[in-house]
């Protein structure tokens, strides 16, 4: 997979791309991540990348020509890239979108600054993504969020003992709580079952914990979880009937919708 990131602050991207799993994935050739300075594609003596808005008003707007030239350069290198603009007005990013984007061979990320980018760049864009309902000073941190969450999904990126399948959100459940040594910390013991070596009991404890956490923190997620027959049996054995919570979360959702509509 390959990422090309267009930015006026390429240095801002460096350190997060040079540590941990992301560094290892690049060293192992699972992914190539290149930052391009939009300023290198700007014209004129001052290599301007922004200018005042037509119609007046606050702030500066990023000029279209340097971005179009940078896009031309990166897609010329490898055709068929998926061009994403980071923007607070885009579709909301989540694990499902990360999984979708992890299937792509080539992603181009455009980072805005100031008041955003001249609207005539829109026709070069395949996808516009927001990492949440708040406004950043620039798209770089958002681009890093995408790269980080997508790269860890690439086969071989995580160590073999670590699996993206069991992660929070990967199937709609939050992950169970986790413990490591020491067995006792500040008077608090690790749950007995986890130290028992009984794999079936550990599996059941973790499943139950994940379901209980999800119910307590994000009940609306439970509606879209597909439980296997084995999981249903385990949960029923511990007194949890999945159909009951799905019904009750639907009720909760309806109540919330009614409340929101008021
Ligand atoms: N004036 C714009 C906001 C510009 S913020 C507006 O009101 O819509 C400057 C840049 O930061 C944007 O062009 C975008 O690239 C990035 N950015 C800000 N918030 C973001 C978010 N929540 N998700 C993704 N990118 C964001």
Tab-separated table of C-alpha atoms in Angstrom, residues 25-118:
chain	number	residue	atom	x	y	z
A	25	UNK	CA	5.427	-1.596	8.544
A	26	UNK	CA	7.441	0.758	6.329
A	27	UNK	CA	10.712	-1.064	7.011
A	28	UNK	CA	8.976	-4.359	6.106
A	29	UNK	CA	7.636	-2.819	2.854
A	30	UNK	CA	3.988	-3.322	3.820
A	31	UNK	CA	3.456	0.364	3.229
A	32	UNK	CA	5.213	3.338	1.700
A	33	UNK	CA	4.333	6.730	3.179
A	34	UNK	CA	5.546	9.859	1.406
A	35	UNK	CA	5.007	13.443	2.477
A	36	UNK	CA	5.032	16.130	-0.236
A	37	UNK	CA	5.412	19.824	0.431
A	38	UNK	CA	2.665	21.669	-1.452
A	39	UNK	CA	4.955	24.711	-1.487
A	40	UNK	CA	7.286	22.853	-3.899
A	41	UNK	CA	4.483	22.999	-6.482
A	42	UNK	CA	3.697	26.690	-5.994
A	43	UNK	CA	4.517	29.282	-8.656
A	44	UNK	CA	6.142	32.682	-8.435
A	45	UNK	CA	8.954	34.222	-6.486
A	46	UNK	CA	7.260	33.766	-3.117
A	47	UNK	CA	5.861	30.248	-3.728
A	48	UNK	CA	2.532	31.351	-2.268
A	49	UNK	CA	0.177	28.551	-1.230
A	50	UNK	CA	-2.620	30.730	0.178
A	51	UNK	CA	-4.335	33.998	-0.563
A	52	UNK	CA	-7.173	36.247	0.646
A	53	UNK	CA	-10.760	35.028	0.122
A	54	UNK	CA	-12.804	36.457	-2.750
A	55	UNK	CA	-15.784	38.263	-1.283
A	56	UNK	CA	-13.790	39.344	1.734
A	57	UNK	CA	-13.853	37.984	5.243
A	58	UNK	CA	-11.512	36.438	7.744
A	59	UNK	CA	-8.437	34.327	7.166
A	60	UNK	CA	-6.673	32.887	4.161
A	61	UNK	CA	-7.675	30.231	1.631
A	62	UNK	CA	-5.326	27.654	0.099
A	63	UNK	CA	-4.752	28.311	-3.593
A	64	UNK	CA	-5.885	25.636	-6.058
A	65	UNK	CA	-2.932	25.549	-8.498
A	66	UNK	CA	-0.199	24.183	-6.162
A	67	UNK	CA	-2.537	21.448	-4.881
A	68	UNK	CA	-3.625	20.472	-8.408
A	69	UNK	CA	0.044	20.336	-9.481
A	70	UNK	CA	1.008	18.216	-6.447
A	71	UNK	CA	-1.914	15.852	-7.143
A	72	UNK	CA	-0.861	15.588	-10.750
A	73	UNK	CA	2.630	14.643	-9.624
A	74	UNK	CA	1.584	11.916	-7.151
A	75	UNK	CA	-1.118	10.326	-9.272
A	76	UNK	CA	1.202	10.425	-12.248
A	77	UNK	CA	3.599	8.272	-10.238
A	78	UNK	CA	0.952	5.643	-9.619
A	79	UNK	CA	-2.420	5.870	-11.341
A	80	UNK	CA	-5.695	5.048	-9.659
A	81	UNK	CA	-5.089	6.643	-6.263
A	82	UNK	CA	-8.014	7.297	-3.935
A	83	UNK	CA	-7.863	11.043	-3.239
A	84	UNK	CA	-9.049	12.030	0.243
A	85	UNK	CA	-9.439	15.562	1.525
A	86	UNK	CA	-9.310	15.951	5.299
A	87	UNK	CA	-12.086	18.308	6.328
A	88	UNK	CA	-14.392	18.894	9.303
A	89	UNK	CA	-17.226	18.824	6.746
A	90	UNK	CA	-16.455	15.310	5.473
A	91	UNK	CA	-18.040	11.960	6.302
A	92	UNK	CA	-17.241	10.866	9.832
A	93	UNK	CA	-14.257	8.565	10.212
A	94	UNK	CA	-14.625	5.320	12.161
A	95	UNK	CA	-13.280	1.752	12.211
A	96	UNK	CA	-15.601	0.713	9.369
A	97	UNK	CA	-14.151	3.435	7.129
A	98	UNK	CA	-10.625	2.392	8.212
A	99	UNK	CA	-11.355	-1.197	7.102
A	100	UNK	CA	-12.771	0.097	3.800
A	101	UNK	CA	-9.696	2.267	3.135
A	102	UNK	CA	-7.276	-0.524	4.137
A	103	UNK	CA	-8.390	-2.330	0.925
A	104	UNK	CA	-7.004	0.456	-1.285
A	105	UNK	CA	-3.606	0.206	-2.957
A	106	UNK	CA	-2.916	3.944	-3.076
A	107	UNK	CA	-4.347	6.766	-0.986
A	108	UNK	CA	-3.579	10.463	-1.436
A	109	UNK	CA	-4.333	12.639	1.599
A	110	UNK	CA	-4.730	16.402	1.219
A	111	UNK	CA	-4.191	18.435	4.376
A	112	UNK	CA	-5.823	21.839	4.489
A	113	UNK	CA	-4.707	24.813	6.609
A	114	UNK	CA	-6.135	28.260	7.367
A	115	UNK	CA	-9.793	28.557	6.301
A	116	UNK	CA	-9.527	25.525	4.030
A	117	UNK	CA	-8.967	24.935	0.309
A	118	UNK	CA	-10.333	26.711	-2.785
